[in-house]
Amino acid sequence: MTPQALPNYPLKLEPIYKEKVWGGRTLETLGRKLPGGPQTRIGESWELADLGQTSVSGGGGGAERSRIANGPLAGQTLHDVMHRHRRELMGDLAPNERGEFPLLLKFLDAQENLSVQVHPSPAYAAMHPDAFLKSEAWYIVQARPGAVIYKGVREGVTPERFRQAIEQNDLEPLLIKVEVKPGQCHYLPSGTCHALGGGVLVAEVQTPSDTTFRVYDWGRQGRELHIEQAMQSIRFGPPDVRSNERPAIISNDGLTFTRLVVCEHFHVDRLEASAGYTQELTADEPVIWMTLSGRATIHCQAVDATVLGPGETVYLPPAMRQGRLSVQEDFTCLEITFPQAQPLRIA
């Protein structure tokens, strides 16, 4: 490491893999070399993480911090670089109240149903300082025909009826089931009762918390439930996300920009660029890309060309100068920005 090294180039991040009982090997279809053998179930790949402490619930993924995989800063954590070079890495964006980067990004491979769970409501978090809010968006990367997610509780279901269904091991009829297809994006504000159904691969964008209360686990044995905490956190009824899920599409000369989710914590957009497309890259705030397909190269002054392929996550810091994107194969990525950011725009 060079002491003068700055985050002024595209920062690739090392994935952090998590084994899960519901996981699989689908990430290999994105070109990933997964740990373990064919029987090792990888449910999560943490793409950008800066969690300094684990959840009180025990239902999350633990404390993890991403490391940079390329260039002069390779091997260093994003957390350490943020605190040494905050302006270059983050512009005007501030860390959260715990001094951590204010997003957590993952890929989730659900070969079986995930537990039905909820993250703390604002009221619960206000009363429990060791529980953290977690609002998230799921972008459907792959889905088997007929695959579903569970998103909220059916209208009219009371807490008493909900609790009785848990005891009778028959909760599914009370949940809102949504059939999903690749390309959709769903927003789940903190307090929403939810679960991924089997046969779905998603990219997840969320606030940095692993406070997860499992309320129902489809009859699996051996995993702790957190029913009392969950019952205090669930917002009963369908989630009102009409103002958050509002697709808007702009196309121009080989690039299509689709706005997917807008909330107070983050924006999620999809960029689709045709082979041969080029564009200057400039932004005053952080921009993060989660590559879904294709191949492209980013050129900038600080390092040699940075090649992006399927399944890679790259952090574009505001200190990057004279960045230029060139697309070799039709390229699709999710672009994650912040409400105060000036995202990459069509020229």
Tab-separated table of C-alpha atoms in Angstrom:
chain	number	residue	atom	x	y	z
A	1	MET	CA	0.000	0.000	0.000
A	2	THR	CA	1.222	3.484	-0.849
A	3	PRO	CA	0.557	6.012	1.942
A	4	GLN	CA	-0.556	8.591	-0.632
A	5	ALA	CA	-3.040	6.239	-2.313
A	6	LEU	CA	-6.429	7.879	-2.778
A	7	PRO	CA	-9.871	6.487	-3.681
A	8	ASN	CA	-9.840	8.222	-7.064
A	9	TYR	CA	-10.513	5.240	-9.318
A	10	PRO	CA	-13.256	2.571	-9.728
A	11	LEU	CA	-13.137	0.446	-6.568
A	12	LYS	CA	-14.042	-3.209	-7.027
A	13	LEU	CA	-15.163	-4.871	-3.799
A	14	GLU	CA	-14.466	-8.414	-2.638
A	15	PRO	CA	-17.679	-10.413	-2.112
A	16	ILE	CA	-18.350	-11.871	1.338
A	17	TYR	CA	-20.165	-15.199	1.042
A	18	LYS	CA	-22.682	-16.556	3.557
A	19	GLU	CA	-23.903	-20.143	3.767
A	20	LYS	CA	-27.662	-20.426	4.322
A	21	VAL	CA	-29.985	-23.410	4.641
A	22	TRP	CA	-32.129	-21.931	1.876
A	23	GLY	CA	-29.239	-21.043	-0.452
A	24	GLY	CA	-27.761	-22.652	-3.556
A	25	ARG	CA	-25.170	-22.124	-6.298
A	26	THR	CA	-27.079	-19.832	-8.676
A	27	LEU	CA	-24.460	-17.095	-8.350
A	28	GLU	CA	-22.236	-19.300	-10.498
A	29	THR	CA	-24.450	-18.325	-13.428
A	30	LEU	CA	-23.060	-14.791	-13.004
A	31	GLY	CA	-19.526	-16.103	-13.395
A	32	ARG	CA	-18.801	-16.374	-9.676
A	33	LYS	CA	-16.369	-18.939	-8.304
A	34	LEU	CA	-18.115	-19.895	-5.080
A	35	PRO	CA	-16.446	-21.424	-2.023
A	36	GLY	CA	-17.021	-25.066	-1.080
A	37	GLY	CA	-18.314	-27.877	-3.233
A	38	PRO	CA	-21.599	-28.532	-5.035
A	39	GLN	CA	-23.371	-29.231	-1.736
A	40	THR	CA	-22.317	-25.918	-0.127
A	41	ARG	CA	-25.365	-23.650	-0.073
A	42	ILE	CA	-24.362	-20.044	-0.619
A	43	GLY	CA	-27.395	-17.910	0.132
A	44	GLU	CA	-25.851	-14.458	0.277
A	45	SER	CA	-23.016	-12.541	-1.292
A	46	TRP	CA	-22.408	-9.292	0.558
A	47	GLU	CA	-21.244	-6.888	-2.140
A	48	LEU	CA	-20.768	-3.752	-0.043
A	49	ALA	CA	-20.842	-3.989	3.736
A	50	ASP	CA	-19.745	-1.807	6.625
A	51	LEU	CA	-21.303	-3.332	9.730
A	52	GLY	CA	-19.179	-2.952	12.852
A	53	GLN	CA	-21.471	-4.922	15.149
A	54	THR	CA	-23.854	-7.823	14.799
A	55	SER	CA	-27.573	-7.758	15.402
A	56	VAL	CA	-29.159	-8.238	18.807
A	57	SER	CA	-31.662	-10.547	17.136
A	58	GLY	CA	-29.215	-13.162	15.932
A	59	GLY	CA	-31.288	-13.381	12.773
A	60	GLY	CA	-29.000	-11.319	10.554
A	61	GLY	CA	-25.641	-11.968	8.987
A	62	GLY	CA	-23.149	-10.628	11.504
A	63	ALA	CA	-20.519	-7.902	11.542
A	64	GLU	CA	-18.686	-7.576	8.228
A	65	ARG	CA	-16.682	-4.923	6.379
A	66	SER	CA	-15.939	-5.005	2.665
A	67	ARG	CA	-12.388	-4.929	1.328
A	68	ILE	CA	-11.250	-3.292	-1.870
A	69	ALA	CA	-10.094	-5.811	-4.478
A	70	ASN	CA	-8.140	-3.706	-6.975
A	71	GLY	CA	-5.657	-0.887	-7.427
A	72	PRO	CA	-3.423	0.869	-4.874
A	73	LEU	CA	-6.014	0.427	-2.075
A	74	ALA	CA	-6.423	-3.340	-2.558
A	75	GLY	CA	-6.812	-5.190	0.741
A	76	GLN	CA	-8.007	-2.175	2.721
A	77	THR	CA	-11.530	-1.978	4.105
A	78	LEU	CA	-13.956	0.517	2.680
A	79	HIS	CA	-14.520	1.629	6.273
A	80	ASP	CA	-10.885	2.584	6.851
A	81	VAL	CA	-10.621	4.380	3.519
A	82	MET	CA	-13.842	6.261	4.286
A	83	HIS	CA	-12.450	7.611	7.534
A	84	ARG	CA	-9.082	8.591	6.024
A	85	HIS	CA	-10.415	10.066	2.777
A	86	ARG	CA	-14.052	10.810	3.403
A	87	ARG	CA	-14.387	13.689	0.954
A	88	GLU	CA	-12.692	11.840	-1.897
A	89	LEU	CA	-14.742	8.693	-1.294
A	90	MET	CA	-18.113	10.162	-0.365
A	91	GLY	CA	-18.365	13.796	-1.400
A	92	ASP	CA	-21.063	15.418	0.754
A	93	LEU	CA	-22.531	12.074	1.797
A	94	ALA	CA	-22.189	11.481	5.541
A	95	PRO	CA	-21.698	8.166	7.373
A	96	ASN	CA	-24.635	7.009	9.449
A	97	GLU	CA	-24.949	7.669	13.166
A	98	ARG	CA	-22.652	4.700	13.889
A	99	GLY	CA	-19.903	6.024	11.629
A	100	GLU	CA	-20.575	3.395	8.950
A	101	PHE	CA	-21.236	3.595	5.246
A	102	PRO	CA	-25.005	4.161	4.883
A	103	LEU	CA	-25.802	1.221	2.582
A	104	LEU	CA	-25.503	-2.567	2.516
A	105	LEU	CA	-25.672	-4.348	-0.862
A	106	LYS	CA	-26.112	-8.082	-1.458
A	107	PHE	CA	-27.050	-10.793	-3.910
A	108	LEU	CA	-29.495	-13.332	-2.418
A	109	ASP	CA	-29.945	-16.824	-3.887
A	110	ALA	CA	-33.179	-18.332	-2.535
A	111	GLN	CA	-33.478	-21.953	-3.629
A	112	GLU	CA	-36.005	-22.471	-0.829
A	113	ASN	CA	-38.297	-20.038	0.971
A	114	LEU	CA	-36.552	-17.662	3.327
A	115	SER	CA	-38.010	-17.272	6.783
A	116	VAL	CA	-40.915	-14.864	7.095
A	117	GLN	CA	-39.351	-11.934	8.871
A	118	VAL	CA	-39.601	-8.291	9.744
A	119	HIS	CA	-37.119	-5.562	10.504
A	120	PRO	CA	-37.748	-3.067	13.305
A	121	SER	CA	-40.409	-0.445	12.813
A	122	PRO	CA	-39.410	3.160	13.597
A	123	ALA	CA	-41.375	2.958	16.854
A	124	TYR	CA	-39.613	-0.271	17.921
A	125	ALA	CA	-36.170	1.100	17.021
A	126	ALA	CA	-36.868	4.289	18.966
A	127	MET	CA	-37.476	2.209	22.099
A	128	HIS	CA	-34.587	-0.217	21.520
A	129	PRO	CA	-31.270	1.553	20.758
A	130	ASP	CA	-29.576	-1.751	19.862
A	131	ALA	CA	-32.102	-2.485	17.075
A	132	PHE	CA	-31.609	-0.726	13.732
A	133	LEU	CA	-34.052	0.106	10.961
A	134	LYS	CA	-33.705	-1.790	7.707
A	135	SER	CA	-35.541	-0.680	4.583
A	136	GLU	CA	-34.655	-2.578	1.421
A	137	ALA	CA	-35.289	-3.034	-2.279
A	138	TRP	CA	-35.229	-6.358	-4.130
A	139	TYR	CA	-34.361	-6.374	-7.823
A	140	ILE	CA	-35.360	-9.677	-9.411
A	141	VAL	CA	-32.328	-10.959	-11.345
A	142	GLN	CA	-33.616	-14.473	-12.045
A	143	ALA	CA	-36.853	-16.260	-11.161
A	144	ARG	CA	-38.261	-19.697	-11.896
A	145	PRO	CA	-41.711	-19.662	-13.552
A	146	GLY	CA	-44.323	-19.071	-10.871
A	147	ALA	CA	-41.809	-17.889	-8.250
A	148	VAL	CA	-43.149	-15.496	-5.622
A	149	ILE	CA	-42.175	-13.137	-2.857
A	150	TYR	CA	-44.225	-12.372	0.247
A	151	LYS	CA	-44.745	-8.641	0.806
A	152	GLY	CA	-46.960	-7.517	3.654
A	153	VAL	CA	-49.973	-8.874	5.525
A	154	ARG	CA	-53.424	-9.204	3.967
A	155	GLU	CA	-55.910	-6.434	4.643
A	156	GLY	CA	-58.005	-7.046	7.756
A	157	VAL	CA	-55.681	-9.558	9.461
A	158	THR	CA	-55.441	-8.742	13.158
A	159	PRO	CA	-52.413	-9.346	15.369
A	160	GLU	CA	-54.433	-11.978	17.251
A	161	ARG	CA	-55.260	-13.911	14.074
A	162	PHE	CA	-51.670	-13.572	12.889
A	163	ARG	CA	-50.295	-15.003	16.130
A	164	GLN	CA	-52.778	-17.878	16.015
A	165	ALA	CA	-51.660	-18.751	12.463
A	166	ILE	CA	-48.042	-18.911	13.634
A	167	GLU	CA	-49.012	-21.324	16.401
A	168	GLN	CA	-50.959	-23.457	13.913
A	169	ASN	CA	-48.067	-23.459	11.396
A	170	ASP	CA	-50.363	-21.961	8.750
A	171	LEU	CA	-49.187	-18.391	8.206
A	172	GLU	CA	-48.870	-18.339	4.405
A	173	PRO	CA	-52.577	-17.646	3.653
A	174	LEU	CA	-52.335	-14.406	5.660
A	175	LEU	CA	-49.396	-13.046	3.654
A	176	ILE	CA	-49.578	-11.077	0.413
A	177	LYS	CA	-48.069	-13.296	-2.287
A	178	VAL	CA	-46.638	-11.549	-5.353
A	179	GLU	CA	-45.529	-13.475	-8.452
A	180	VAL	CA	-42.228	-12.072	-9.707
A	181	LYS	CA	-40.323	-11.912	-12.989
A	182	PRO	CA	-36.796	-10.769	-13.843
A	183	GLY	CA	-36.475	-7.006	-14.131
A	184	GLN	CA	-39.001	-6.125	-11.417
A	185	CYS	CA	-37.982	-4.168	-8.337
A	186	HIS	CA	-39.834	-4.201	-5.000
A	187	TYR	CA	-39.439	-1.799	-2.102
A	188	LEU	CA	-39.932	-3.066	1.472
A	189	PRO	CA	-39.842	-0.348	4.138
A	190	SER	CA	-38.787	-1.288	7.640
A	191	GLY	CA	-41.689	-2.907	9.483
A	192	THR	CA	-42.934	-4.834	6.419
A	193	CYS	CA	-43.480	-8.560	7.004
A	194	HIS	CA	-41.767	-10.271	4.069
A	195	ALA	CA	-39.951	-13.290	2.630
A	196	LEU	CA	-38.285	-14.382	-0.578
A	197	GLY	CA	-39.856	-17.454	-2.110
A	198	GLY	CA	-37.810	-20.328	-3.504
A	199	GLY	CA	-36.375	-20.037	-7.010
A	200	VAL	CA	-35.484	-16.341	-6.910
A	201	LEU	CA	-32.121	-14.583	-7.267
A	202	VAL	CA	-32.224	-10.927	-6.243
A	203	ALA	CA	-29.938	-7.975	-5.856
A	204	GLU	CA	-30.719	-6.350	-2.523
A	205	VAL	CA	-30.140	-2.699	-1.663
A	206	GLN	CA	-30.740	-1.835	1.982
A	207	THR	CA	-29.901	0.395	4.867
A	208	PRO	CA	-26.991	-1.040	6.905
A	209	SER	CA	-28.639	-3.186	9.540
A	210	ASP	CA	-28.871	-6.909	10.191
A	211	THR	CA	-31.565	-6.611	12.867
A	212	THR	CA	-33.905	-9.326	11.617
A	213	PHE	CA	-36.809	-10.838	13.543
A	214	ARG	CA	-37.885	-14.257	12.231
A	215	VAL	CA	-41.556	-14.814	12.784
A	216	TYR	CA	-42.106	-18.047	10.826
A	217	ASP	CA	-39.694	-20.563	9.274
A	218	TRP	CA	-41.870	-22.961	7.249
A	219	GLY	CA	-41.495	-25.781	9.774
A	220	ARG	CA	-37.680	-25.799	9.789
A	221	GLN	CA	-36.167	-26.877	13.072
A	222	GLY	CA	-33.205	-25.436	14.930
A	223	ARG	CA	-33.382	-21.767	13.960
A	224	GLU	CA	-34.472	-19.246	16.559
A	225	LEU	CA	-37.685	-17.298	16.092
A	226	HIS	CA	-38.227	-13.789	17.432
A	227	ILE	CA	-42.003	-13.687	17.575
A	228	GLU	CA	-42.455	-11.130	20.354
A	229	GLN	CA	-40.051	-8.640	18.777
A	230	ALA	CA	-41.640	-9.230	15.382
A	231	MET	CA	-45.163	-8.665	16.658
A	232	GLN	CA	-44.068	-5.303	18.053
A	233	SER	CA	-42.553	-4.315	14.700
A	234	ILE	CA	-44.988	-5.534	12.010
A	235	ARG	CA	-47.027	-2.943	10.169
A	236	PHE	CA	-50.212	-4.895	9.505
A	237	GLY	CA	-51.788	-4.570	6.086
A	238	PRO	CA	-50.295	-4.059	2.620
A	239	PRO	CA	-47.250	-1.768	2.485
A	240	ASP	CA	-47.947	1.586	0.861
A	241	VAL	CA	-45.053	1.870	-1.588
A	242	ARG	CA	-46.822	3.659	-4.446
A	243	SER	CA	-44.589	6.713	-4.069
A	244	ASN	CA	-41.444	4.519	-3.999
A	245	GLU	CA	-42.026	2.168	-6.932
A	246	ARG	CA	-42.502	4.502	-9.866
A	247	PRO	CA	-40.705	3.320	-13.008
A	248	ALA	CA	-39.610	5.996	-15.474
A	249	ILE	CA	-37.682	5.226	-18.651
A	250	ILE	CA	-35.368	7.437	-20.725
A	251	SER	CA	-33.609	6.138	-23.839
A	252	ASN	CA	-30.996	7.865	-25.944
A	253	ASP	CA	-28.370	6.658	-28.434
A	254	GLY	CA	-27.609	3.198	-27.076
A	255	LEU	CA	-28.407	3.783	-23.391
A	256	THR	CA	-31.673	3.113	-21.554
A	257	PHE	CA	-32.077	4.500	-18.032
A	258	THR	CA	-34.948	3.069	-15.936
A	259	ARG	CA	-35.779	4.515	-12.533
A	260	LEU	CA	-36.973	1.657	-10.311
A	261	VAL	CA	-37.154	2.695	-6.646
A	262	VAL	CA	-36.927	6.034	-4.893
A	263	CYS	CA	-36.866	6.392	-1.105
A	264	GLU	CA	-35.299	8.648	1.495
A	265	HIS	CA	-32.307	6.302	1.860
A	266	PHE	CA	-31.350	5.432	-1.727
A	267	HIS	CA	-32.297	5.407	-5.395
A	268	VAL	CA	-32.158	2.242	-7.535
A	269	ASP	CA	-31.986	2.562	-11.330
A	270	ARG	CA	-31.187	0.183	-14.175
A	271	LEU	CA	-28.736	1.129	-16.927
A	272	GLU	CA	-28.718	-0.805	-20.220
A	273	ALA	CA	-26.007	0.112	-22.726
A	274	SER	CA	-25.462	-1.395	-26.162
A	275	ALA	CA	-22.123	-2.712	-27.387
A	276	GLY	CA	-20.035	0.175	-28.706
A	277	TYR	CA	-21.610	2.753	-26.401
A	278	THR	CA	-19.249	5.238	-24.711
A	279	GLN	CA	-19.880	7.934	-22.115
A	280	GLU	CA	-17.985	10.286	-19.855
A	281	LEU	CA	-18.544	9.485	-16.167
A	282	THR	CA	-18.814	12.352	-13.727
A	283	ALA	CA	-20.579	12.541	-10.368
A	284	ASP	CA	-20.258	14.690	-7.255
A	285	GLU	CA	-21.468	11.920	-4.950
A	286	PRO	CA	-20.880	8.138	-4.756
A	287	VAL	CA	-22.297	5.929	-7.497
A	288	ILE	CA	-22.352	2.131	-7.122
A	289	TRP	CA	-22.898	-0.320	-9.959
A	290	MET	CA	-23.983	-3.934	-9.547
A	291	THR	CA	-23.294	-5.546	-12.929
A	292	LEU	CA	-25.946	-7.979	-14.142
A	293	SER	CA	-24.794	-8.881	-17.649
A	294	GLY	CA	-22.414	-7.937	-20.443
A	295	ARG	CA	-18.929	-6.482	-20.371
A	296	ALA	CA	-17.642	-2.921	-20.158
A	297	THR	CA	-14.481	-1.009	-19.310
A	298	ILE	CA	-13.972	2.130	-17.237
A	299	HIS	CA	-10.937	4.258	-18.047
A	300	CYS	CA	-9.645	6.973	-15.733
A	301	GLN	CA	-6.392	8.795	-14.979
A	302	ALA	CA	-5.468	7.017	-11.743
A	303	VAL	CA	-5.270	3.344	-12.796
A	304	ASP	CA	-5.237	1.077	-15.793
A	305	ALA	CA	-8.541	0.141	-17.385
A	306	THR	CA	-11.094	-1.447	-15.011
A	307	VAL	CA	-13.011	-4.267	-16.706
A	308	LEU	CA	-16.525	-5.077	-15.474
A	309	GLY	CA	-18.241	-8.413	-16.013
A	310	PRO	CA	-21.442	-10.070	-14.751
A	311	GLY	CA	-21.865	-10.195	-10.986
A	312	GLU	CA	-19.222	-7.582	-10.160
A	313	THR	CA	-19.836	-4.596	-7.912
A	314	VAL	CA	-17.872	-1.386	-8.398
A	315	TYR	CA	-17.855	1.835	-6.382
A	316	LEU	CA	-17.339	5.020	-8.409
A	317	PRO	CA	-16.048	7.704	-6.009
A	318	PRO	CA	-16.525	11.433	-6.637
A	319	ALA	CA	-12.718	11.831	-6.636
A	320	MET	CA	-12.507	9.825	-9.887
A	321	ARG	CA	-11.500	12.211	-12.653
A	322	GLN	CA	-11.979	11.934	-16.401
A	323	GLY	CA	-13.746	8.598	-16.143
A	324	ARG	CA	-15.009	7.097	-19.365
A	325	LEU	CA	-17.214	4.054	-19.930
A	326	SER	CA	-16.841	1.917	-23.049
A	327	VAL	CA	-19.116	-1.080	-23.621
A	328	GLN	CA	-17.772	-4.219	-25.306
A	329	GLU	CA	-20.865	-6.456	-24.896
A	330	ASP	CA	-24.444	-5.309	-24.252
A	331	PHE	CA	-24.193	-4.179	-20.645
A	332	THR	CA	-26.793	-4.037	-17.857
A	333	CYS	CA	-26.222	-2.878	-14.292
A	334	LEU	CA	-28.067	-1.513	-11.322
A	335	GLU	CA	-27.028	1.997	-10.400
A	336	ILE	CA	-27.389	2.839	-6.707
A	337	THR	CA	-27.186	6.461	-5.630
A	338	PHE	CA	-28.349	8.663	-2.783
A	339	PRO	CA	-31.139	11.270	-2.642
A	340	GLN	CA	-28.622	14.130	-2.586
A	341	ALA	CA	-26.501	12.605	-5.357
A	342	GLN	CA	-26.164	13.727	-8.931
A	343	PRO	CA	-26.304	10.336	-10.675
A	344	LEU	CA	-24.731	9.514	-14.007
A	345	ARG	CA	-27.008	10.855	-16.690
A	346	ILE	CA	-27.497	10.354	-20.380
A	347	ALA	CA	-25.342	12.863	-22.216
